[in-house]
Amino acid sequence: MAPSPAAATSASPAPAPSFDADASTSDALAEFTAVVKKRLASDPQPHGRDVVDALVAAGFDKKAMELTPDETTLDRNVDSIEFSVLWKKQDCLVGQVGSAGFSSTSAPVLGTGKCLVGATRTIDW
């Protein structure tokens, strides 16, 4: 019996992000909010990595992000996580998700050059 021809297998390229990296802060915030809301539709209490991964998939720069821990120092789940994207080195897109729901806003970058105050976790994946 002759071997059957192998089916051509090719990985489909990932879709190009619909997000424009040159967008205004208000347009970037609208996309940031839409991406997170879409993620929350499938999981209303996501881990920080889930949110970061969704934002990266939409075209946001992971290197410009900050994220608070998912757990307290006592290894308990936090009530909420905060995450941000430094936008054009002057504005911050900031989101919070947790037991009180989801909110997002834009704010000027802090004097530290960061967007979040307090302890953040390393985004190293």
Coordinates of N, CA and C in Angstrom, one line a residue:
M1 N 0.9 -1.2 0.0 CA 0.0 0.0 0.0 C 0.9 1.2 0.0
A2 N 0.6 2.1 -0.9 CA 1.4 3.3 -1.0 C 1.1 4.3 0.0
P3 N 2.0 5.0 0.6 CA 1.7 6.0 1.6 C 0.9 7.1 1.0
S4 N -0.1 7.6 1.8 CA -0.9 8.7 1.3 C -0.2 10.0 1.4
P5 N -0.4 10.9 0.5 CA 0.3 12.2 0.6 C 0.0 12.9 1.9
A6 N 0.9 13.5 2.5 CA 0.7 14.2 3.8 C 0.0 15.5 3.5
A7 N -1.0 15.7 4.3 CA -1.7 17.0 4.2 C -0.8 18.2 4.5
A8 N -0.9 19.2 3.7 CA -0.1 20.3 4.0 C -0.5 21.0 5.3
T9 N 0.4 21.2 6.1 CA 0.1 21.8 7.4 C 0.9 23.1 7.5
S10 N 0.3 24.2 7.6 CA 1.0 25.4 7.8 C 0.3 26.2 8.9
A11 N 1.1 26.8 9.7 CA 0.5 27.5 10.8 C 0.0 28.9 10.3
S12 N -1.2 29.2 10.6 CA -1.7 30.5 10.2 C -1.0 31.6 10.9
P13 N -0.7 32.6 10.2 CA 0.0 33.8 10.9 C -1.1 34.4 11.9
A14 N -0.5 34.9 13.0 CA -1.4 35.6 13.9 C -2.0 36.8 13.3
P15 N -3.3 37.1 13.6 CA -3.9 38.3 13.0 C -3.2 39.5 13.4
A16 N -3.1 40.5 12.5 CA -2.4 41.7 12.8 C -3.3 42.5 13.9
P17 N -2.7 43.1 14.9 CA -3.4 43.8 15.8 C -4.3 44.9 15.2
S18 N -5.5 45.1 15.7 CA -6.3 46.2 15.2 C -6.0 47.5 15.8
F19 N -5.0 47.5 16.7 CA -4.7 48.7 17.5 C -3.6 49.5 16.8
D20 N -3.7 50.8 16.8 CA -2.8 51.7 16.2 C -1.9 52.3 17.3
A21 N -0.6 52.0 17.3 CA 0.4 52.4 18.3 C 0.6 53.9 18.3
D22 N 0.1 54.6 17.3 CA 0.2 56.1 17.2 C -1.1 56.8 17.7
A23 N -2.0 56.0 18.2 CA -3.3 56.6 18.6 C -3.2 57.6 19.7
S24 N -4.2 58.5 19.8 CA -4.3 59.4 20.9 C -4.5 58.7 22.2
T25 N -4.2 59.4 23.3 CA -4.5 58.7 24.6 C -5.9 58.3 24.7
S26 N -6.9 59.1 24.3 CA -8.3 58.8 24.5 C -8.6 57.6 23.6
D27 N -8.1 57.5 22.4 CA -8.3 56.3 21.5 C -7.7 55.1 22.1
A28 N -6.5 55.2 22.6 CA -5.8 54.1 23.3 C -6.5 53.6 24.5
L29 N -7.1 54.5 25.3 CA -7.9 54.1 26.5 C -9.1 53.4 26.0
A30 N -9.7 53.8 25.0 CA -10.9 53.1 24.5 C -10.6 51.7 24.1
E31 N -9.5 51.5 23.4 CA -9.0 50.2 23.0 C -8.7 49.3 24.2
F32 N -7.9 49.9 25.1 CA -7.5 49.3 26.4 C -8.7 48.8 27.1
T33 N -9.7 49.6 27.2 CA -11.0 49.3 27.9 C -11.7 48.2 27.2
A34 N -11.8 48.3 25.9 CA -12.5 47.2 25.1 C -11.8 45.9 25.2
V35 N -10.5 45.9 25.2 CA -9.8 44.6 25.3 C -10.0 44.0 26.6
V36 N -10.0 44.7 27.7 CA -10.1 44.2 29.0 C -11.6 43.7 29.2
K37 N -12.5 44.5 28.8 CA -14.0 44.1 28.9 C -14.2 42.8 28.1
K38 N -13.6 42.6 27.0 CA -13.7 41.4 26.2 C -13.2 40.2 27.0
R39 N -12.0 40.4 27.6 CA -11.4 39.4 28.5 C -12.3 39.0 29.6
L40 N -12.9 40.0 30.2 CA -13.7 39.8 31.4 C -15.0 39.1 31.1
A41 N -15.4 39.2 29.8 CA -16.6 38.4 29.4 C -16.5 36.9 29.5
S42 N -15.2 36.5 29.4 CA -15.0 35.0 29.5 C -14.5 34.6 30.9
D43 N -14.0 35.6 31.7 CA -13.6 35.3 33.1 C -13.6 36.6 33.9
P44 N -14.7 36.8 34.7 CA -14.8 38.1 35.4 C -13.8 38.3 36.5
Q45 N -13.0 37.4 36.8 CA -12.0 37.5 37.9 C -10.6 37.0 37.3
P46 N -10.1 37.6 36.3 CA -8.9 37.0 35.7 C -7.6 37.3 36.5
H47 N -6.6 36.5 36.3 CA -5.3 36.7 36.9 C -4.6 37.9 36.1
G48 N -3.7 38.5 36.7 CA -3.0 39.6 36.0 C -2.4 39.2 34.7
R49 N -1.8 38.0 34.7 CA -1.2 37.5 33.4 C -2.2 37.4 32.3
D50 N -3.4 37.0 32.6 CA -4.5 37.0 31.6 C -4.7 38.3 31.0
V51 N -4.8 39.4 31.8 CA -5.0 40.7 31.3 C -3.8 41.2 30.5
V52 N -2.6 41.0 31.0 CA -1.5 41.4 30.3 C -1.4 40.7 28.9
D53 N -1.6 39.4 28.9 CA -1.6 38.7 27.6 C -2.6 39.2 26.6
A54 N -3.8 39.5 27.1 CA -4.9 40.1 26.2 C -4.5 41.4 25.7
L55 N -3.9 42.3 26.5 CA -3.4 43.6 26.0 C -2.3 43.5 25.0
V56 N -1.4 42.5 25.3 CA -0.2 42.3 24.3 C -0.8 41.8 23.0
A57 N -1.7 40.9 23.0 CA -2.3 40.4 21.8 C -3.0 41.5 21.0
A58 N -3.5 42.5 21.7 CA -4.1 43.6 21.0 C -3.1 44.7 20.5
G59 N -1.9 44.5 20.8 CA -0.9 45.4 20.3 C -0.2 46.3 21.3
F60 N -0.6 46.2 22.5 CA 0.1 47.1 23.5 C 1.5 46.5 23.9
D61 N 2.4 47.4 24.2 CA 3.8 47.0 24.5 C 3.9 46.5 25.9
K62 N 4.3 45.2 26.0 CA 4.4 44.6 27.3 C 5.5 45.3 28.2
K63 N 6.5 45.8 27.5 CA 7.6 46.5 28.3 C 7.1 47.8 28.9
A64 N 6.0 48.3 28.5 CA 5.4 49.5 29.0 C 4.3 49.3 30.1
M65 N 4.2 48.0 30.5 CA 3.1 47.6 31.4 C 3.6 47.5 32.8
E66 N 2.7 47.7 33.8 CA 2.9 47.4 35.2 C 1.7 46.6 35.6
L67 N 1.9 45.8 36.7 CA 0.9 44.9 37.2 C 1.1 44.7 38.7
T68 N 0.0 44.8 39.4 CA 0.1 44.4 40.9 C -0.1 42.9 41.0
P69 N 0.4 42.4 42.2 CA 0.3 41.0 42.4 C -1.1 40.4 42.5
D70 N -1.2 39.1 42.2 CA -2.5 38.4 42.3 C -2.8 37.9 43.7
E71 N -1.7 37.8 44.5 CA -1.8 37.3 45.9 C -1.2 38.3 46.9
T72 N -1.8 38.2 48.1 CA -1.2 39.0 49.2 C 0.1 38.4 49.7
T73 N 0.7 39.0 50.6 CA 1.9 38.4 51.2 C 1.6 37.2 52.1
L74 N 0.3 37.0 52.3 CA -0.1 35.8 53.1 C -0.6 34.7 52.1
D75 N -0.3 34.8 50.8 CA -0.7 33.9 49.8 C -2.2 33.7 49.7
R76 N -2.9 34.8 49.8 CA -4.4 34.9 49.6 C -4.7 35.7 48.4
N77 N -5.8 35.4 47.7 CA -6.2 36.2 46.5 C -6.4 37.6 46.9
V78 N -6.0 38.5 46.1 CA -6.3 39.9 46.4 C -7.7 40.3 46.0
D79 N -8.2 41.3 46.5 CA -9.6 41.8 46.1 C -9.6 42.4 44.7
S80 N -8.5 42.9 44.3 CA -8.4 43.5 43.0 C -7.0 43.6 42.5
I81 N -6.9 43.6 41.2 CA -5.5 43.8 40.6 C -5.6 45.1 39.8
E82 N -4.5 45.8 39.7 CA -4.3 47.0 38.9 C -3.3 46.7 37.9
F83 N -3.4 47.4 36.7 CA -2.5 47.2 35.6 C -2.5 48.5 34.8
S84 N -1.4 48.7 34.2 CA -1.3 49.9 33.4 C -0.4 49.8 32.2
V85 N -0.5 50.7 31.3 CA 0.3 50.8 30.1 C 0.8 52.3 30.0
L86 N 2.1 52.5 30.0 CA 2.7 53.8 29.8 C 2.5 54.2 28.4
W87 N 1.8 55.3 28.1 CA 1.4 55.6 26.7 C 2.2 56.8 26.3
K88 N 3.0 56.7 25.3 CA 3.8 57.8 24.7 C 4.6 58.5 25.7
K89 N 5.1 57.8 26.8 CA 5.9 58.3 27.8 C 5.4 59.5 28.6
Q90 N 4.1 59.8 28.4 CA 3.5 60.9 29.2 C 2.2 60.6 29.8
D91 N 1.5 59.6 29.4 CA 0.2 59.3 29.9 C 0.2 57.8 30.4
C92 N -0.7 57.5 31.2 CA -0.9 56.1 31.7 C -2.3 55.7 31.4
L93 N -2.5 54.5 30.9 CA -3.8 53.8 30.8 C -3.8 52.9 32.0
V94 N -4.8 53.1 32.9 CA -4.8 52.4 34.1 C -6.1 51.6 34.2
G95 N -6.1 50.4 34.6 CA -7.3 49.6 34.8 C -7.2 48.9 36.2
Q96 N -8.4 48.6 36.7 CA -8.5 47.8 37.9 C -9.7 46.9 37.8
V97 N -9.5 45.6 38.2 CA -10.5 44.6 38.1 C -10.5 43.8 39.4
G98 N -11.7 43.6 39.9 CA -11.8 42.8 41.1 C -13.2 42.7 41.6
S99 N -13.4 42.5 42.9 CA -14.7 42.3 43.5 C -15.7 43.5 43.3
A100 N -15.1 44.6 43.0 CA -16.0 45.8 42.7 C -16.2 46.0 41.3
G101 N -15.8 45.1 40.4 CA -16.0 45.2 39.0 C -14.7 45.8 38.3
F102 N -14.9 46.4 37.2 CA -13.9 46.9 36.3 C -14.0 48.4 36.2
S103 N -12.8 49.1 36.2 CA -12.8 50.5 35.8 C -11.5 50.8 35.1
S104 N -11.5 51.9 34.3 CA -10.3 52.3 33.6 C -10.3 53.8 33.5
T105 N -9.1 54.3 33.4 CA -8.9 55.8 33.2 C -7.6 56.0 32.6
S106 N -7.4 57.3 32.3 CA -6.0 57.7 31.9 C -5.6 58.8 32.9
A107 N -4.3 58.9 33.1 CA -3.7 59.8 34.0 C -2.3 60.2 33.6
P108 N -1.8 61.3 34.0 CA -0.4 61.6 33.7 C 0.5 60.7 34.3
V109 N 1.7 60.5 33.7 CA 2.7 59.6 34.3 C 3.2 60.2 35.6
L110 N 3.5 59.4 36.6 CA 4.0 59.9 37.8 C 5.4 60.5 37.7
G111 N 5.9 61.2 38.7 CA 7.2 61.7 38.7 C 8.3 60.7 38.7
T112 N 7.9 59.5 39.1 CA 8.8 58.3 39.1 C 9.0 57.8 37.7
G113 N 8.2 58.2 36.7 CA 8.2 57.6 35.4 C 7.3 56.4 35.3
K114 N 6.7 56.1 36.4 CA 5.8 54.9 36.4 C 4.3 55.4 36.4
C115 N 3.4 54.4 36.3 CA 2.0 54.6 36.4 C 1.3 54.2 37.7
L116 N 1.9 53.2 38.3 CA 1.2 52.6 39.5 C 2.1 53.0 40.7
V117 N 1.4 53.2 41.8 CA 2.1 53.4 43.1 C 2.1 52.1 43.9
G118 N 3.1 51.8 44.6 CA 3.2 50.6 45.4 C 3.8 49.5 44.7
A119 N 3.7 48.3 45.3 CA 4.3 47.1 44.9 C 3.7 46.6 43.6
T120 N 4.6 46.3 42.6 CA 4.2 45.7 41.3 C 5.0 44.4 41.1
R121 N 4.5 43.6 40.3 CA 5.2 42.4 40.0 C 5.9 42.4 38.7
T122 N 6.9 41.6 38.5 CA 7.7 41.6 37.3 C 6.9 40.9 36.3
I123 N 6.9 41.4 35.1 CA 6.2 40.8 33.9 C 7.3 40.2 33.1
D124 N 7.6 38.9 33.4 CA 8.8 38.3 32.8 C 8.4 37.0 32.0
W125 N 7.2 37.0 31.5 CA 6.9 35.8 30.6 C 6.7 36.2 29.2

